[in-house]
PDB file of C-alpha atoms in Angstrom:
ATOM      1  CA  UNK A  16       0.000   0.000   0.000  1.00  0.00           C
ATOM      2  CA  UNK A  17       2.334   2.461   0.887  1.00  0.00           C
ATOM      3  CA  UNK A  18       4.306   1.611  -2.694  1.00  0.00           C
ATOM      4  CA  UNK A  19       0.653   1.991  -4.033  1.00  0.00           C
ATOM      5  CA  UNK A  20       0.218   5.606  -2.527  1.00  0.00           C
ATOM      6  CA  UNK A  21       3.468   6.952  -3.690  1.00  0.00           C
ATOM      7  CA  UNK A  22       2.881   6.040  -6.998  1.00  0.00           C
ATOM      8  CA  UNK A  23      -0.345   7.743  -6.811  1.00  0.00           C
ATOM      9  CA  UNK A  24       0.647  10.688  -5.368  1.00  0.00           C
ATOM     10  CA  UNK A  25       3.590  11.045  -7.976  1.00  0.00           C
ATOM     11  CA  UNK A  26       1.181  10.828 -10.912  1.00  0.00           C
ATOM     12  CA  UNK A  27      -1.329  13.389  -9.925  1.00  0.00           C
ATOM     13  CA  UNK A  28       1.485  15.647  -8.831  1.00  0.00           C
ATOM     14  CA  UNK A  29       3.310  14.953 -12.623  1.00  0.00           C
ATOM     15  CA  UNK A  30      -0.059  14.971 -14.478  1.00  0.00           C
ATOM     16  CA  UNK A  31      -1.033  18.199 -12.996  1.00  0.00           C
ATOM     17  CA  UNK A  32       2.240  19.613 -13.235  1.00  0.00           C
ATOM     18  CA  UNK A  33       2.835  18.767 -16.723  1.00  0.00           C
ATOM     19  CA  UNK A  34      -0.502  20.188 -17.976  1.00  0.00           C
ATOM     20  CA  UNK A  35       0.064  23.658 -15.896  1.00  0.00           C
ATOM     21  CA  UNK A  36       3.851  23.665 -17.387  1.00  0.00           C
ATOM     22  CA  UNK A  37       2.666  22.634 -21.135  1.00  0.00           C
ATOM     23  CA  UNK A  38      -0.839  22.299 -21.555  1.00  0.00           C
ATOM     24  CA  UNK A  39      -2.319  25.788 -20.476  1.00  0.00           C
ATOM     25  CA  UNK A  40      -3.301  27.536 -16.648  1.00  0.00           C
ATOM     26  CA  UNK A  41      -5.708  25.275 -14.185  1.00  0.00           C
ATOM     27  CA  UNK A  42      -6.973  27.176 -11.643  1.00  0.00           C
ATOM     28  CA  UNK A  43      -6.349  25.829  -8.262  1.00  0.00           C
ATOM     29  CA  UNK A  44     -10.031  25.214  -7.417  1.00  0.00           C
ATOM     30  CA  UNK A  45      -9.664  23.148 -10.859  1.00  0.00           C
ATOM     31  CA  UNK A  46      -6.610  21.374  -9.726  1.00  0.00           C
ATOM     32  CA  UNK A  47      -7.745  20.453  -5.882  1.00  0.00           C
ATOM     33  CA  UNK A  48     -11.038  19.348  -8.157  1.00  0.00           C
ATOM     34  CA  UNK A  49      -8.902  16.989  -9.817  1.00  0.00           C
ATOM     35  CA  UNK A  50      -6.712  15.659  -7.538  1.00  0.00           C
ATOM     36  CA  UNK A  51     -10.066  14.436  -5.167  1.00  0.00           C
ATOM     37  CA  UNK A  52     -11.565  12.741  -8.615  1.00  0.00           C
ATOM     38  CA  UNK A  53      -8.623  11.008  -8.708  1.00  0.00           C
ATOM     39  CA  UNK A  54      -8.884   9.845  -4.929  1.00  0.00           C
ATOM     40  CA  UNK A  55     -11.611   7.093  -7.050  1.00  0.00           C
ATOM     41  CA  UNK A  56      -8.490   6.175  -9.258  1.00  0.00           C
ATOM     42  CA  UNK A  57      -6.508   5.455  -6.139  1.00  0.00           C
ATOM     43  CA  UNK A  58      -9.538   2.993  -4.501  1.00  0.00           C
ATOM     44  CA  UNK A  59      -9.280   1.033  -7.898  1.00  0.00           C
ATOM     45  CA  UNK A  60      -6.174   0.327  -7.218  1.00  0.00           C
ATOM     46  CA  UNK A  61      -6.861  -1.126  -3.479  1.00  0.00           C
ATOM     47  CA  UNK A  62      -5.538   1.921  -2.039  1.00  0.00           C
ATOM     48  CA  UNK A  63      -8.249   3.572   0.907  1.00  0.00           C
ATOM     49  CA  UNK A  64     -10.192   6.902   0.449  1.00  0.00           C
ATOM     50  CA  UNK A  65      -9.165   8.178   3.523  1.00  0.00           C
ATOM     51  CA  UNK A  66      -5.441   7.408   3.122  1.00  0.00           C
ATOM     52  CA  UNK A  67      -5.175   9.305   0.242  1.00  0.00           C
ATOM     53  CA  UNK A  68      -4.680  13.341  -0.330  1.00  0.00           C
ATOM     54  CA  UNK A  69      -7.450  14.314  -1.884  1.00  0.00           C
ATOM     55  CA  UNK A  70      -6.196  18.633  -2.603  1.00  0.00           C
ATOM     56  CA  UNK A  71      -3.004  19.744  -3.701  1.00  0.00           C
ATOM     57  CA  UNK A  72      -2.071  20.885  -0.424  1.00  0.00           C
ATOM     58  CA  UNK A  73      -2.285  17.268   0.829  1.00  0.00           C
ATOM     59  CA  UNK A  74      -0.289  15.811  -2.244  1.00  0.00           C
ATOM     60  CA  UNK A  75       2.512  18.156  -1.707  1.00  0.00           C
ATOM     61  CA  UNK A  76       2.868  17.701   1.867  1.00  0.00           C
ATOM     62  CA  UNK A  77       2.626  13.947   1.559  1.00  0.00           C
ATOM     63  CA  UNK A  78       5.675  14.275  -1.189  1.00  0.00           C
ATOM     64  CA  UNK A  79       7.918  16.574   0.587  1.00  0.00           C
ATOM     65  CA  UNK A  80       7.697  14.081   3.910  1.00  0.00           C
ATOM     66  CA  UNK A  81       8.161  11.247   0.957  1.00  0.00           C
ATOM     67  CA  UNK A  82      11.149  12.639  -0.681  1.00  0.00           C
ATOM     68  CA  UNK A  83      13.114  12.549   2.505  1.00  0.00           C
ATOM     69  CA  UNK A  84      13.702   8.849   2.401  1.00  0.00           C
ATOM     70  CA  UNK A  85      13.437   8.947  -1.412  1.00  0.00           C
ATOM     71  CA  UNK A  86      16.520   6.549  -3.282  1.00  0.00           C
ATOM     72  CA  UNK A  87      17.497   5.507  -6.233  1.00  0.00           C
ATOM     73  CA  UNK A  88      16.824   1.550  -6.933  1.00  0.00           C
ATOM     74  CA  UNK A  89      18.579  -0.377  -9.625  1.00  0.00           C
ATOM     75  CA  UNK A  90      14.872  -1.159 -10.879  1.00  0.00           C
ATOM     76  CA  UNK A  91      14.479   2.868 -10.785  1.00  0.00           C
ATOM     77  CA  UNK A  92      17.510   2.948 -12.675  1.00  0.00           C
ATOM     78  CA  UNK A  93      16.188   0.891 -15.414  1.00  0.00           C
ATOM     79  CA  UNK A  94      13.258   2.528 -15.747  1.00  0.00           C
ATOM     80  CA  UNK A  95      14.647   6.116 -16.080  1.00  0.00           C
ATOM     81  CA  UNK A  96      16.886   4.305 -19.092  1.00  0.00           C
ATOM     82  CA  UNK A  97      13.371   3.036 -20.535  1.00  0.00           C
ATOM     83  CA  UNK A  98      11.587   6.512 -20.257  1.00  0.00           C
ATOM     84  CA  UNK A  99      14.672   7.948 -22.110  1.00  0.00           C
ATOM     85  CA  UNK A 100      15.502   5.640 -24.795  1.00  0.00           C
ATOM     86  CA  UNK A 101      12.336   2.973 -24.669  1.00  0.00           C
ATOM     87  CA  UNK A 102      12.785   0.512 -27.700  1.00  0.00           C
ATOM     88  CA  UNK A 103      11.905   1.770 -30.918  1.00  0.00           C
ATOM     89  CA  UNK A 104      12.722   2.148 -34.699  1.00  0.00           C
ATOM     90  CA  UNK A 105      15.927   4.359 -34.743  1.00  0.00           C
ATOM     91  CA  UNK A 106      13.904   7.151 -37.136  1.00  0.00           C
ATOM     92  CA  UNK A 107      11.498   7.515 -34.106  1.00  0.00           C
ATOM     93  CA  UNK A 108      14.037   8.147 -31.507  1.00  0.00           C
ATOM     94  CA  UNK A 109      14.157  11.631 -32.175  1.00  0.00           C
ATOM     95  CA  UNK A 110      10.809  12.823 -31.706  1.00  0.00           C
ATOM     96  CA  UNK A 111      10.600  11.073 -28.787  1.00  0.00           C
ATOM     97  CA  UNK A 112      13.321  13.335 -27.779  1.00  0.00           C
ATOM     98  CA  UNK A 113      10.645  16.115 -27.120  1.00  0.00           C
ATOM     99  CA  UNK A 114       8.411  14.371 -24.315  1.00  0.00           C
ATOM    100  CA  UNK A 115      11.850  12.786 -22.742  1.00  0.00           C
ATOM    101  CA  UNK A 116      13.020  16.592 -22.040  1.00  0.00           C
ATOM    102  CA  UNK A 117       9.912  17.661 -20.893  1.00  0.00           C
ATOM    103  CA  UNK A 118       9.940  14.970 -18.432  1.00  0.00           C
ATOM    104  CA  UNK A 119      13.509  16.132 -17.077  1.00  0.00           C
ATOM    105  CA  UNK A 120      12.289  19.129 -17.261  1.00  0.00           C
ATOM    106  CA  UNK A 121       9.697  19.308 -14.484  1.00  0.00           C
ATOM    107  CA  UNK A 122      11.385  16.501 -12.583  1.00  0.00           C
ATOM    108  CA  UNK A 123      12.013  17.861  -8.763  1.00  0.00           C
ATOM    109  CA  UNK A 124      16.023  18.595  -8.518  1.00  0.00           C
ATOM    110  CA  UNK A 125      16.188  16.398  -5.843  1.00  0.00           C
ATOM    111  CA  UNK A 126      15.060  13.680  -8.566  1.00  0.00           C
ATOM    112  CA  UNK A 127      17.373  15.034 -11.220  1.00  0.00           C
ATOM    113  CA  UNK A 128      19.901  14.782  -8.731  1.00  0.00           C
ATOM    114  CA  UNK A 129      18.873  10.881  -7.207  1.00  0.00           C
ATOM    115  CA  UNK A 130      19.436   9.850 -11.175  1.00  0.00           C
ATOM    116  CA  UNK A 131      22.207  11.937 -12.443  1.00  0.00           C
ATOM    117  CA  UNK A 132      20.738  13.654 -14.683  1.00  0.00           C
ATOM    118  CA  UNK A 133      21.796  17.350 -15.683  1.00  0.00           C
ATOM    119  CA  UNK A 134      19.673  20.248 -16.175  1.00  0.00           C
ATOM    120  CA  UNK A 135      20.376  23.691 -17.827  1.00  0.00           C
ATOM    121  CA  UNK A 136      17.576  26.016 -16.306  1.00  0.00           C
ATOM    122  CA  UNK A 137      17.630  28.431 -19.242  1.00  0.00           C
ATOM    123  CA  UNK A 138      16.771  25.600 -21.326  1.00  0.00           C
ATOM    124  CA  UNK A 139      13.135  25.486 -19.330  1.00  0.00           C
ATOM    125  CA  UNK A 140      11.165  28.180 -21.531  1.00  0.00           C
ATOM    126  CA  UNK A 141      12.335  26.580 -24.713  1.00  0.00           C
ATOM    127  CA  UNK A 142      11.219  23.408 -24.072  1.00  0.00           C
ATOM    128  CA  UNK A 143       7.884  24.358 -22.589  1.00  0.00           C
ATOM    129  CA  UNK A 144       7.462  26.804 -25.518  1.00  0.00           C
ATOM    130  CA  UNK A 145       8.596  23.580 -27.803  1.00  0.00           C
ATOM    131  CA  UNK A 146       6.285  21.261 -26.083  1.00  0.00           C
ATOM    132  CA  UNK A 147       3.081  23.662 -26.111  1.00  0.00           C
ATOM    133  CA  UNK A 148       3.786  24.361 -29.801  1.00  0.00           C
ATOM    134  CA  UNK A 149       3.624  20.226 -30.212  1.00  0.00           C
ATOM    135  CA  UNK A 150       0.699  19.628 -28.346  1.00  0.00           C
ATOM    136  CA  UNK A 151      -1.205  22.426 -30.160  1.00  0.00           C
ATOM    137  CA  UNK A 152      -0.496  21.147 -33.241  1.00  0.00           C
ATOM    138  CA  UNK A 153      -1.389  17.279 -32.187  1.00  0.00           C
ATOM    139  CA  UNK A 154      -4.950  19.206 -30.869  1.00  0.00           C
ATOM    140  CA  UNK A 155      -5.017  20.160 -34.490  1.00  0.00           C
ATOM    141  CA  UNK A 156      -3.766  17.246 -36.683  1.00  0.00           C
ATOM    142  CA  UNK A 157      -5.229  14.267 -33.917  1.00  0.00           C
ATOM    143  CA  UNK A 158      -8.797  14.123 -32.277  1.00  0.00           C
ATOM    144  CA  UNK A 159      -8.879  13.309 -28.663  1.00  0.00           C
ATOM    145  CA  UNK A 160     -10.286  10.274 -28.108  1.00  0.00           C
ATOM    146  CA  UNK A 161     -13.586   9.157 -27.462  1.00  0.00           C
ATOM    147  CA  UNK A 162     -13.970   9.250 -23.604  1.00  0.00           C
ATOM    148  CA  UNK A 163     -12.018  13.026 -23.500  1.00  0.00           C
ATOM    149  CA  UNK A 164     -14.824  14.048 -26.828  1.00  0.00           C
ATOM    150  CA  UNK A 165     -17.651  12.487 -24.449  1.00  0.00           C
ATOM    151  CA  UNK A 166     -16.004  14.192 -21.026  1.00  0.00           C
ATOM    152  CA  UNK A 167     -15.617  17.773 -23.023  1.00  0.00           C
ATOM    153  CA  UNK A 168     -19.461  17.772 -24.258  1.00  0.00           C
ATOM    154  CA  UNK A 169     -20.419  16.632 -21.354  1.00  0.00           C
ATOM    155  CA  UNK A 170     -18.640  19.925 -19.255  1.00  0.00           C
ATOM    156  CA  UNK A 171     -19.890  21.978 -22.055  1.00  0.00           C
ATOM    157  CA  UNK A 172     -23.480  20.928 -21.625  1.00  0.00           C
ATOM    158  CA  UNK A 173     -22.869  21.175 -17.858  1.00  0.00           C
ATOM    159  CA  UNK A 174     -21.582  24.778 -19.039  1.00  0.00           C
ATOM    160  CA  UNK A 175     -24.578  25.753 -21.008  1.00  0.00           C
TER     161      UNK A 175
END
């Protein structure tokens, strides 16, 4: 369970952080709104309501007291080399260059740091300007699929 929870926690944290960094504003109302829907995902998973954070305030201080015993496992290890350079045709590997650098990008240091990897802070605005110009384009070029189409009529119907 508690393997269960940090998992959770780290994946609202990153979701929500990645969309604020390269998918537009969320209002924090929006964001504490999200975080409790995904208190649901966490019970699928066998985790308890009540053991989970359910607002952004909770999630962050469960990760800061989390970090503090935070290391770096040789299974960690090989899945950091996955993320980076998963298995793929070698004309591929450089577009997946773009998500991989967004990921360092909004890693914590103190994760940076646990795997070795470097960061050049000036290099942040690029790559969030790179990755918003990306995912506009995808918004263009690819249609969401169907569960996001049903979820945005449904909010715009709930709008109307």
């Amino acid at each position: 369970p508690e393997l269960l929870l940090w998992v959770h926690a780290v994946e609202v944290d990153s979701f929500l952080t990645a969309y604020r960094h390269y998918a537009g504003p969320v209002s924090d109302e929006d964001a504490d709104r999200y975080v409790l829907e995904m208190v649901r995902a966490a019970e699928l998973v066998g985790l308890t309501a009540g053991d989970v954070p359910a607002s952004v305030a909770e999630v962050r201080s469960y990760l800061v007291g989390a970090y503090r015993g935070l290391a770096l496992s040789p299974a960690a290890q090989d899945g950091v080399k996955y993320v980076l350079s998963p298995p793929m045709p070698l004309p591929a590997r450089p577009l997946w260059a773009i998500p991989a650098t967004a990921a360092v990008a909004i890693l914590p240091e103190r994760a940076r740091s646990l795997y070795g990897l470097k960061w050049w802070s000036p290099a942040t605005p690029l790559v969030r300007a790179s990755v918003f110009s990306v995912l506009r384009i995808l918004n263009l070029v690819v249609p969401p699929p169907a569960p996001v189409r049903l979820a945005m009529a449904r909010g715009r119907a709930a709008a109307a």
